[in-house]
Amino acid sequence: MHEFSVTSQIVDNILKEAEKHKAKKVVQVNLAIGKLTFLGIEQVRFAYKLLVKGTIAEKSRLVIKEKDGIVKCSKCGYEGDFKYEDNPIYHIPMFTLKCPKCDNTVDIIGGKECTIESIKLVTNEDEDEDK
Amino acid sequence: MKEAVKAAEDEVFDIELNIDILKANQRLAEENRKLLQKYGIKAVDIMGAIGAGKTSLIEKLVEALKDKYRIAAFKGDLTTTIDAEQIARHGVEVVPINTGKECHLDANLVKKALKRLDLTKIDLLLIENVGNLICPAEFPLGSQKRIVVISVTEGPYMIVKHPFIFTDADVAVINKIDLAKAMQVDTRKLEKDVKTINPKAQVAFTNCRTGEGINKVIEALRL
């Protein structure tokens, strides 16, 4: 949904970091996107490709890890994935906020993140001295 | 002394960043929440599709509650202040928030709008989001309660088709119940749809033209 604006913030952050390290190139970017965000992986990739054009991250590899939602039950202490609705109307698995163990209502504690976990940079700080 | 070890040319560095892009809004929402709490202001975010009856609901809430609370309203809209003026006619302070082209309010816009109000003179803040059943769910504003308004004229599948927004809702208001028969919509089925996604959400049936069911919304909001 807001992939372009989110991805442009991602690229800004990457380039800022690369500049800080006087990098020559950004070769890889590792992202983690929660399944409860409204970010489509496909659209993030598309926006990324456009946004890195002409920058030192142009040929970088974008690795996206999808993170499951995590819920917690205050009654039985369950912590983990959602219970999913078994309803053929949904073409993608649709979760409910019922505890998979005790049917109590659960709270969402994870799956809403969009994190730049790490990046791989190429630097050549010694260029002058070595030659 | 031996020669210092230097990074070779074209050395690849791994750099841990852990920057969460969506956290920025969540952090601002938290700041808004604290600010509102400090002044003892109850804030309600009202979401829903275009034409669901968000503004009418606010008007009725204002009428029912204006003797009990000092009310202000934020009215999110793309470019006009038509709805904001409609709410202001009920004698409450309204800050219109024109998002321009954005499809939702975010915590930063709410933070700016809060600066326009004298927070010592308010007990209840009603925030009307931009008409949209998708995007507002991603952007918490810092309100204590979130309402989703759906109306029977949107058809029988509005909830199952837009499940995500209901996961964050405290109250689901099913509006225009007077038209349910003509629309051939079973309002009990709509209630069941909400409860399946989010058993915690309370459901109220309303007709925001006449005010029917408004007391149920007020009850659900504990106002």
mmCIF file of C-alpha atoms in Angstrom:
data_model
loop_
_atom_site.group_PDB
_atom_site.id
_atom_site.type_symbol
_atom_site.label_atom_id
_atom_site.label_comp_id
_atom_site.label_asym_id
_atom_site.label_seq_id
_atom_site.Cartn_x
_atom_site.Cartn_y
_atom_site.Cartn_z
ATOM 1 C CA MET A 1 0.000 0.000 0.000
ATOM 2 C CA HIS A 2 2.608 2.566 1.036
ATOM 3 C CA GLU A 3 5.500 0.668 -0.416
ATOM 4 C CA PHE A 4 6.967 3.559 -2.336
ATOM 5 C CA SER A 5 7.230 5.951 0.599
ATOM 6 C CA VAL A 6 8.419 3.225 2.966
ATOM 7 C CA THR A 7 10.956 1.945 0.462
ATOM 8 C CA SER A 8 12.251 5.438 -0.188
ATOM 9 C CA GLN A 9 12.922 5.754 3.544
ATOM 10 C CA ILE A 10 14.706 2.420 3.427
ATOM 11 C CA VAL A 11 16.917 3.582 0.556
ATOM 12 C CA ASP A 12 17.640 6.919 2.284
ATOM 13 C CA ASN A 13 18.772 5.090 5.399
ATOM 14 C CA ILE A 14 20.968 2.703 3.435
ATOM 15 C CA LEU A 15 22.669 5.447 1.452
ATOM 16 C CA LYS A 16 23.225 7.517 4.573
ATOM 17 C CA GLU A 17 24.867 4.555 6.268
ATOM 18 C CA ALA A 18 26.957 3.783 3.193
ATOM 19 C CA GLU A 19 28.191 7.357 3.084
ATOM 20 C CA LYS A 20 29.129 7.202 6.744
ATOM 21 C CA HIS A 21 31.437 4.279 5.953
ATOM 22 C CA LYS A 22 32.698 5.868 2.735
ATOM 23 C CA ALA A 23 31.432 2.845 0.872
ATOM 24 C CA LYS A 24 31.989 2.367 -2.802
ATOM 25 C CA LYS A 25 29.045 0.086 -3.267
ATOM 26 C CA VAL A 26 26.120 -1.406 -1.415
ATOM 27 C CA VAL A 27 26.005 -5.080 -2.349
ATOM 28 C CA GLN A 28 23.237 -6.461 -0.183
ATOM 29 C CA VAL A 29 20.362 -5.243 1.963
ATOM 30 C CA ASN A 30 18.593 -7.506 4.446
ATOM 31 C CA LEU A 31 15.042 -6.523 5.262
ATOM 32 C CA ALA A 32 12.541 -8.106 7.623
ATOM 33 C CA ILE A 33 8.889 -7.392 6.931
ATOM 34 C CA GLY A 34 6.138 -8.504 9.298
ATOM 35 C CA LYS A 35 3.151 -10.259 7.808
ATOM 36 C CA LEU A 36 0.828 -7.880 9.641
ATOM 37 C CA THR A 37 2.121 -4.837 7.808
ATOM 38 C CA PHE A 38 0.357 -3.662 4.684
ATOM 39 C CA LEU A 39 3.517 -3.929 2.644
ATOM 40 C CA GLY A 40 3.494 -6.125 -0.430
ATOM 41 C CA ILE A 41 6.873 -7.771 -1.009
ATOM 42 C CA GLU A 42 6.494 -7.537 -4.746
ATOM 43 C CA GLN A 43 5.759 -3.806 -4.610
ATOM 44 C CA VAL A 44 8.673 -3.178 -2.234
ATOM 45 C CA ARG A 45 11.011 -4.890 -4.722
ATOM 46 C CA PHE A 46 9.604 -2.849 -7.583
ATOM 47 C CA ALA A 47 9.973 0.439 -5.705
ATOM 48 C CA TYR A 48 13.464 -0.520 -4.531
ATOM 49 C CA LYS A 49 14.655 -1.159 -8.055
ATOM 50 C CA LEU A 50 13.464 2.268 -9.173
ATOM 51 C CA LEU A 51 14.781 4.104 -6.150
ATOM 52 C CA VAL A 52 18.336 2.734 -6.170
ATOM 53 C CA LYS A 53 18.846 3.538 -9.845
ATOM 54 C CA GLY A 54 21.840 5.818 -10.290
ATOM 55 C CA THR A 55 23.001 5.334 -6.691
ATOM 56 C CA ILE A 56 25.815 3.174 -5.315
ATOM 57 C CA ALA A 57 23.148 0.653 -4.334
ATOM 58 C CA GLU A 58 22.005 0.177 -7.907
ATOM 59 C CA LYS A 59 23.133 -3.411 -8.280
ATOM 60 C CA SER A 60 22.539 -4.489 -4.706
ATOM 61 C CA ARG A 61 20.714 -7.653 -3.777
ATOM 62 C CA LEU A 62 17.544 -7.104 -1.759
ATOM 63 C CA VAL A 63 16.895 -9.984 0.626
ATOM 64 C CA ILE A 64 13.473 -9.884 2.271
ATOM 65 C CA LYS A 65 12.594 -12.119 5.175
ATOM 66 C CA GLU A 66 8.904 -12.349 6.003
ATOM 67 C CA LYS A 67 8.158 -12.424 9.701
ATOM 68 C CA ASP A 68 5.150 -14.215 11.116
ATOM 69 C CA GLY A 69 2.690 -12.443 13.340
ATOM 70 C CA ILE A 70 3.080 -13.250 17.027
ATOM 71 C CA VAL A 71 0.244 -13.256 19.512
ATOM 72 C CA LYS A 72 0.134 -13.695 23.244
ATOM 73 C CA CYS A 73 -2.687 -15.069 25.339
ATOM 74 C CA SER A 74 -3.086 -13.504 28.769
ATOM 75 C CA LYS A 75 -5.132 -16.474 29.991
ATOM 76 C CA CYS A 76 -3.139 -19.576 29.085
ATOM 77 C CA GLY A 77 0.186 -17.940 28.250
ATOM 78 C CA TYR A 78 0.310 -19.142 24.646
ATOM 79 C CA GLU A 79 2.816 -17.247 22.554
ATOM 80 C CA GLY A 80 3.265 -17.867 18.857
ATOM 81 C CA ASP A 81 1.519 -17.828 15.526
ATOM 82 C CA PHE A 82 -2.139 -16.946 15.017
ATOM 83 C CA LYS A 83 -5.077 -19.221 14.694
ATOM 84 C CA TYR A 84 -6.239 -19.050 11.096
ATOM 85 C CA GLU A 85 -9.791 -18.927 9.833
ATOM 86 C CA ASP A 86 -10.782 -22.003 7.919
ATOM 87 C CA ASN A 87 -12.983 -20.123 5.495
ATOM 88 C CA PRO A 88 -12.731 -20.736 1.751
ATOM 89 C CA ILE A 89 -13.734 -17.118 1.108
ATOM 90 C CA TYR A 90 -10.156 -16.117 1.946
ATOM 91 C CA HIS A 91 -7.558 -16.785 -0.689
ATOM 92 C CA ILE A 92 -4.778 -15.889 1.669
ATOM 93 C CA PRO A 93 -4.795 -17.292 5.214
ATOM 94 C CA MET A 94 -6.805 -14.951 7.424
ATOM 95 C CA PHE A 95 -6.032 -14.933 11.106
ATOM 96 C CA THR A 96 -8.391 -14.485 14.012
ATOM 97 C CA LEU A 97 -7.607 -13.019 17.405
ATOM 98 C CA LYS A 98 -8.710 -16.195 19.161
ATOM 99 C CA CYS A 99 -6.101 -18.164 21.089
ATOM 100 C CA PRO A 100 -5.308 -21.424 19.231
ATOM 101 C CA LYS A 101 -5.134 -23.195 22.592
ATOM 102 C CA CYS A 102 -7.917 -21.851 24.778
ATOM 103 C CA ASP A 103 -10.080 -19.640 22.499
ATOM 104 C CA ASN A 104 -9.503 -16.607 24.714
ATOM 105 C CA THR A 105 -8.754 -13.313 22.923
ATOM 106 C CA VAL A 106 -5.078 -12.742 22.210
ATOM 107 C CA ASP A 107 -2.960 -9.609 21.863
ATOM 108 C CA ILE A 108 -0.727 -8.967 18.874
ATOM 109 C CA ILE A 109 2.892 -8.596 19.967
ATOM 110 C CA GLY A 110 4.810 -9.021 16.712
ATOM 111 C CA GLY A 111 4.548 -8.920 12.949
ATOM 112 C CA LYS A 112 4.112 -5.185 12.406
ATOM 113 C CA GLU A 113 7.742 -4.376 11.721
ATOM 114 C CA CYS A 114 9.621 -3.303 8.637
ATOM 115 C CA THR A 115 13.244 -3.446 9.662
ATOM 116 C CA ILE A 116 16.490 -2.917 7.794
ATOM 117 C CA GLU A 117 18.398 -5.612 9.658
ATOM 118 C CA SER A 118 21.787 -5.239 8.025
ATOM 119 C CA ILE A 119 23.573 -4.183 4.869
ATOM 120 C CA LYS A 120 26.720 -5.327 3.091
ATOM 121 C CA LEU A 121 29.031 -2.611 1.866
ATOM 122 C CA VAL A 122 32.162 -2.597 -0.238
ATOM 123 C CA THR A 123 34.743 -0.080 0.797
ATOM 124 C CA ASN A 124 38.194 0.668 -0.497
ATOM 125 C CA GLU A 125 39.633 2.889 2.158
ATOM 126 C CA ASP A 126 43.206 1.861 1.402
ATOM 127 C CA GLU A 127 43.087 2.636 -2.259
ATOM 128 C CA ASP A 128 45.597 5.482 -2.128
ATOM 129 C CA GLU A 129 48.090 3.827 0.180
ATOM 130 C CA ASP A 130 48.171 0.537 -1.682
ATOM 131 C CA LYS A 131 48.905 1.973 -5.043
ATOM 132 C CA MET B 1 55.794 -2.181 16.167
ATOM 133 C CA LYS B 2 54.321 -4.246 13.408
ATOM 134 C CA GLU B 3 52.472 -2.640 10.589
ATOM 135 C CA ALA B 4 48.836 -2.008 11.268
ATOM 136 C CA VAL B 5 46.327 -4.292 9.711
ATOM 137 C CA LYS B 6 44.305 -2.426 7.188
ATOM 138 C CA ALA B 7 41.200 -3.382 5.316
ATOM 139 C CA ALA B 8 42.059 -4.668 1.898
ATOM 140 C CA GLU B 9 40.730 -3.019 -1.154
ATOM 141 C CA ASP B 10 37.165 -3.944 -1.920
ATOM 142 C CA GLU B 11 36.616 -5.379 1.501
ATOM 143 C CA VAL B 12 33.021 -6.285 2.202
ATOM 144 C CA PHE B 13 31.575 -5.116 5.484
ATOM 145 C CA ASP B 14 28.467 -6.362 7.153
ATOM 146 C CA ILE B 15 26.761 -3.610 9.061
ATOM 147 C CA GLU B 16 24.007 -4.262 11.550
ATOM 148 C CA LEU B 17 21.377 -1.556 11.354
ATOM 149 C CA ASN B 18 18.071 -2.710 12.833
ATOM 150 C CA ILE B 19 16.200 0.396 11.767
ATOM 151 C CA ASP B 20 12.437 -0.108 11.806
ATOM 152 C CA ILE B 21 10.855 2.207 9.237
ATOM 153 C CA LEU B 22 7.303 1.828 10.574
ATOM 154 C CA LYS B 23 8.480 2.529 14.127
ATOM 155 C CA ALA B 24 8.683 6.240 13.393
ATOM 156 C CA ASN B 25 4.907 6.552 13.222
ATOM 157 C CA GLN B 26 4.410 4.172 16.147
ATOM 158 C CA ARG B 27 6.772 6.271 18.250
ATOM 159 C CA LEU B 28 4.953 9.504 17.412
ATOM 160 C CA ALA B 29 1.624 7.813 18.183
ATOM 161 C CA GLU B 30 3.003 6.874 21.589
ATOM 162 C CA GLU B 31 4.034 10.512 22.176
ATOM 163 C CA ASN B 32 0.529 11.675 21.235
ATOM 164 C CA ARG B 33 -0.973 9.102 23.583
ATOM 165 C CA LYS B 34 1.189 10.340 26.467
ATOM 166 C CA LEU B 35 0.405 13.969 25.753
ATOM 167 C CA LEU B 36 -3.341 13.264 25.709
ATOM 168 C CA GLN B 37 -3.023 11.257 28.900
ATOM 169 C CA LYS B 38 -1.172 14.087 30.604
ATOM 170 C CA TYR B 39 -4.117 16.401 29.985
ATOM 171 C CA GLY B 40 -6.658 13.715 30.844
ATOM 172 C CA ILE B 41 -8.127 13.765 27.345
ATOM 173 C CA LYS B 42 -9.942 10.737 25.987
ATOM 174 C CA ALA B 43 -9.304 10.333 22.255
ATOM 175 C CA VAL B 44 -11.257 8.225 19.789
ATOM 176 C CA ASP B 45 -10.156 7.498 16.222
ATOM 177 C CA ILE B 46 -13.096 6.970 13.857
ATOM 178 C CA MET B 47 -12.306 4.984 10.729
ATOM 179 C CA GLY B 48 -14.487 3.667 7.931
ATOM 180 C CA ALA B 49 -15.180 3.773 4.218
ATOM 181 C CA ILE B 50 -16.299 6.866 2.329
ATOM 182 C CA GLY B 51 -19.973 7.481 3.049
ATOM 183 C CA ALA B 52 -20.221 4.996 5.918
ATOM 184 C CA GLY B 53 -21.432 7.706 8.279
ATOM 185 C CA LYS B 54 -18.332 8.736 10.234
ATOM 186 C CA THR B 55 -19.223 12.429 10.281
ATOM 187 C CA SER B 56 -22.872 11.747 11.147
ATOM 188 C CA LEU B 57 -21.728 9.521 14.002
ATOM 189 C CA ILE B 58 -19.491 12.298 15.316
ATOM 190 C CA GLU B 59 -22.353 14.804 15.078
ATOM 191 C CA LYS B 60 -24.609 12.526 17.092
ATOM 192 C CA LEU B 61 -21.878 11.788 19.642
ATOM 193 C CA VAL B 62 -21.254 15.510 20.037
ATOM 194 C CA GLU B 63 -24.958 16.212 20.582
ATOM 195 C CA ALA B 64 -25.241 13.437 23.156
ATOM 196 C CA LEU B 65 -22.032 14.204 25.020
ATOM 197 C CA LYS B 66 -21.434 17.951 24.797
ATOM 198 C CA ASP B 67 -22.954 18.662 28.202
ATOM 199 C CA LYS B 68 -20.771 16.060 29.842
ATOM 200 C CA TYR B 69 -17.452 16.712 28.072
ATOM 201 C CA ARG B 70 -15.646 19.622 26.515
ATOM 202 C CA ILE B 71 -15.260 18.182 23.019
ATOM 203 C CA ALA B 72 -12.936 18.914 20.106
ATOM 204 C CA ALA B 73 -12.734 17.143 16.780
ATOM 205 C CA PHE B 74 -10.090 16.560 14.113
ATOM 206 C CA LYS B 75 -11.505 15.986 10.702
ATOM 207 C CA GLY B 76 -9.267 14.297 8.158
ATOM 208 C CA ASP B 77 -10.092 14.955 4.524
ATOM 209 C CA LEU B 78 -8.153 15.268 1.326
ATOM 210 C CA THR B 79 -8.878 18.847 0.317
ATOM 211 C CA THR B 80 -12.170 20.177 1.659
ATOM 212 C CA THR B 81 -13.529 21.331 5.000
ATOM 213 C CA ILE B 82 -17.165 20.491 4.202
ATOM 214 C CA ASP B 83 -17.461 17.877 6.949
ATOM 215 C CA ALA B 84 -15.405 19.927 9.388
ATOM 216 C CA GLU B 85 -17.876 22.817 9.029
ATOM 217 C CA GLN B 86 -20.760 20.415 9.532
ATOM 218 C CA ILE B 87 -19.291 19.251 12.843
ATOM 219 C CA ALA B 88 -18.377 22.799 13.900
ATOM 220 C CA ARG B 89 -22.038 23.817 13.630
ATOM 221 C CA HIS B 90 -22.653 21.806 16.789
ATOM 222 C CA GLY B 91 -20.581 24.300 18.733
ATOM 223 C CA VAL B 92 -17.378 22.332 19.201
ATOM 224 C CA GLU B 93 -13.865 23.222 18.188
ATOM 225 C CA VAL B 94 -12.829 21.499 14.948
ATOM 226 C CA VAL B 95 -9.374 21.332 13.418
ATOM 227 C CA PRO B 96 -9.569 20.204 9.786
ATOM 228 C CA ILE B 97 -6.623 18.103 8.655
ATOM 229 C CA ASN B 98 -6.212 18.196 4.908
ATOM 230 C CA THR B 99 -3.965 15.364 3.868
ATOM 231 C CA GLY B 100 -3.766 16.598 0.287
ATOM 232 C CA LYS B 101 -3.340 13.299 -1.440
ATOM 233 C CA GLU B 102 -2.752 10.922 1.421
ATOM 234 C CA CYS B 103 -5.311 8.226 2.075
ATOM 235 C CA HIS B 104 -5.020 8.173 5.874
ATOM 236 C CA LEU B 105 -4.114 10.286 8.878
ATOM 237 C CA ASP B 106 -0.804 9.605 10.539
ATOM 238 C CA ALA B 107 0.579 10.328 13.994
ATOM 239 C CA ASN B 108 2.614 13.279 12.746
ATOM 240 C CA LEU B 109 -0.432 15.094 11.344
ATOM 241 C CA VAL B 110 -2.303 14.478 14.592
ATOM 242 C CA LYS B 111 0.672 15.803 16.553
ATOM 243 C CA LYS B 112 0.579 19.006 14.497
ATOM 244 C CA ALA B 113 -3.186 19.325 14.941
ATOM 245 C CA LEU B 114 -2.838 18.889 18.704
ATOM 246 C CA LYS B 115 -0.683 22.032 18.737
ATOM 247 C CA ARG B 116 -3.661 24.022 17.448
ATOM 248 C CA LEU B 117 -5.742 23.206 20.506
ATOM 249 C CA ASP B 118 -5.667 24.439 24.073
ATOM 250 C CA LEU B 119 -5.439 21.015 25.646
ATOM 251 C CA THR B 120 -6.416 22.299 29.061
ATOM 252 C CA LYS B 121 -9.868 23.072 27.689
ATOM 253 C CA ILE B 122 -10.716 19.624 26.299
ATOM 254 C CA ASP B 123 -11.833 16.327 27.785
ATOM 255 C CA LEU B 124 -12.795 14.394 24.676
ATOM 256 C CA LEU B 125 -11.216 14.385 21.235
ATOM 257 C CA LEU B 126 -12.969 12.769 18.287
ATOM 258 C CA ILE B 127 -10.663 12.135 15.341
ATOM 259 C CA GLU B 128 -12.272 11.372 12.010
ATOM 260 C CA ASN B 129 -9.878 9.532 9.729
ATOM 261 C CA VAL B 130 -9.866 9.768 5.937
ATOM 262 C CA GLY B 131 -12.568 7.587 4.350
ATOM 263 C CA ASN B 132 -10.731 4.349 3.695
ATOM 264 C CA LEU B 133 -11.014 0.805 5.036
ATOM 265 C CA ILE B 134 -7.420 -0.192 4.408
ATOM 266 C CA CYS B 135 -4.617 2.274 5.046
ATOM 267 C CA PRO B 136 -5.600 3.840 8.404
ATOM 268 C CA ALA B 137 -5.103 0.436 10.032
ATOM 269 C CA GLU B 138 -1.344 0.682 9.473
ATOM 270 C CA PHE B 139 -1.012 4.060 11.168
ATOM 271 C CA PRO B 140 -1.924 4.307 14.838
ATOM 272 C CA LEU B 141 -2.539 7.923 15.907
ATOM 273 C CA GLY B 142 -2.261 7.706 19.662
ATOM 274 C CA SER B 143 -5.963 7.470 20.447
ATOM 275 C CA GLN B 144 -7.202 5.263 23.277
ATOM 276 C CA LYS B 145 -10.019 3.751 21.252
ATOM 277 C CA ARG B 146 -10.516 3.009 17.591
ATOM 278 C CA ILE B 147 -13.955 2.758 15.985
ATOM 279 C CA VAL B 148 -14.681 1.315 12.568
ATOM 280 C CA VAL B 149 -17.971 2.420 11.008
ATOM 281 C CA ILE B 150 -19.523 0.229 8.349
ATOM 282 C CA SER B 151 -22.919 0.735 6.787
ATOM 283 C CA VAL B 152 -25.325 -1.780 5.329
ATOM 284 C CA THR B 153 -25.305 0.087 2.014
ATOM 285 C CA GLU B 154 -21.739 -1.121 1.521
ATOM 286 C CA GLY B 155 -23.133 -4.618 1.023
ATOM 287 C CA PRO B 156 -23.027 -7.868 2.958
ATOM 288 C CA TYR B 157 -19.309 -8.635 2.536
ATOM 289 C CA MET B 158 -17.678 -5.398 3.668
ATOM 290 C CA ILE B 159 -16.166 -6.936 6.786
ATOM 291 C CA VAL B 160 -14.887 -10.213 5.379
ATOM 292 C CA LYS B 161 -13.392 -8.291 2.470
ATOM 293 C CA HIS B 162 -11.496 -5.863 4.720
ATOM 294 C CA PRO B 163 -10.595 -7.942 7.753
ATOM 295 C CA PHE B 164 -7.367 -6.209 8.794
ATOM 296 C CA ILE B 165 -8.854 -2.918 9.972
ATOM 297 C CA PHE B 166 -11.072 -4.822 12.422
ATOM 298 C CA THR B 167 -8.146 -6.440 14.214
ATOM 299 C CA ASP B 168 -7.288 -3.063 15.764
ATOM 300 C CA ALA B 169 -10.848 -1.904 16.401
ATOM 301 C CA ASP B 170 -12.326 -1.586 19.879
ATOM 302 C CA VAL B 171 -15.805 -0.852 18.581
ATOM 303 C CA ALA B 172 -17.472 -1.698 15.272
ATOM 304 C CA VAL B 173 -20.463 0.487 14.463
ATOM 305 C CA ILE B 174 -22.897 -0.986 11.960
ATOM 306 C CA ASN B 175 -24.734 2.039 10.563
ATOM 307 C CA LYS B 176 -27.820 2.717 8.432
ATOM 308 C CA ILE B 177 -29.673 -0.243 9.947
ATOM 309 C CA ASP B 178 -32.932 1.344 8.767
ATOM 310 C CA LEU B 179 -31.856 0.398 5.229
ATOM 311 C CA ALA B 180 -30.870 -3.185 6.034
ATOM 312 C CA LYS B 181 -34.074 -4.695 4.703
ATOM 313 C CA ALA B 182 -33.972 -2.759 1.443
ATOM 314 C CA MET B 183 -30.321 -3.732 1.017
ATOM 315 C CA GLN B 184 -31.089 -7.354 1.928
ATOM 316 C CA VAL B 185 -28.273 -7.323 4.442
ATOM 317 C CA ASP B 186 -28.403 -9.438 7.594
ATOM 318 C CA THR B 187 -26.958 -7.214 10.322
ATOM 319 C CA ARG B 188 -26.482 -10.177 12.693
ATOM 320 C CA LYS B 189 -24.252 -11.780 10.082
ATOM 321 C CA LEU B 190 -22.183 -8.568 9.972
ATOM 322 C CA GLU B 191 -21.833 -8.729 13.751
ATOM 323 C CA LYS B 192 -20.704 -12.341 13.516
ATOM 324 C CA ASP B 193 -18.119 -11.385 10.883
ATOM 325 C CA VAL B 194 -16.642 -8.765 13.216
ATOM 326 C CA LYS B 195 -16.587 -11.168 16.161
ATOM 327 C CA THR B 196 -14.890 -13.897 14.127
ATOM 328 C CA ILE B 197 -11.983 -11.608 13.285
ATOM 329 C CA ASN B 198 -11.831 -9.812 16.605
ATOM 330 C CA PRO B 199 -13.822 -11.298 19.494
ATOM 331 C CA LYS B 200 -12.781 -8.341 21.678
ATOM 332 C CA ALA B 201 -14.477 -5.728 19.509
ATOM 333 C CA GLN B 202 -17.846 -4.500 20.689
ATOM 334 C CA VAL B 203 -20.569 -4.090 18.109
ATOM 335 C CA ALA B 204 -23.229 -1.359 18.053
ATOM 336 C CA PHE B 205 -26.075 -0.969 15.554
ATOM 337 C CA THR B 206 -26.984 2.586 14.643
ATOM 338 C CA ASN B 207 -28.992 4.889 12.491
ATOM 339 C CA CYS B 208 -26.931 8.061 12.649
ATOM 340 C CA ARG B 209 -29.692 10.111 11.009
ATOM 341 C CA THR B 210 -32.137 9.576 13.855
ATOM 342 C CA GLY B 211 -29.650 8.855 16.616
ATOM 343 C CA GLU B 212 -30.885 5.316 17.178
ATOM 344 C CA GLY B 213 -28.248 3.189 18.880
ATOM 345 C CA ILE B 214 -25.907 6.099 19.723
ATOM 346 C CA ASN B 215 -26.242 5.324 23.431
ATOM 347 C CA LYS B 216 -24.864 1.841 22.679
ATOM 348 C CA VAL B 217 -21.798 3.382 21.029
ATOM 349 C CA ILE B 218 -21.299 5.646 24.051
ATOM 350 C CA GLU B 219 -21.587 2.614 26.328
ATOM 351 C CA ALA B 220 -19.090 0.646 24.260
ATOM 352 C CA LEU B 221 -16.655 3.584 24.460
ATOM 353 C CA ARG B 222 -17.275 3.828 28.214
ATOM 354 C CA LEU B 223 -17.944 7.552 27.893
#
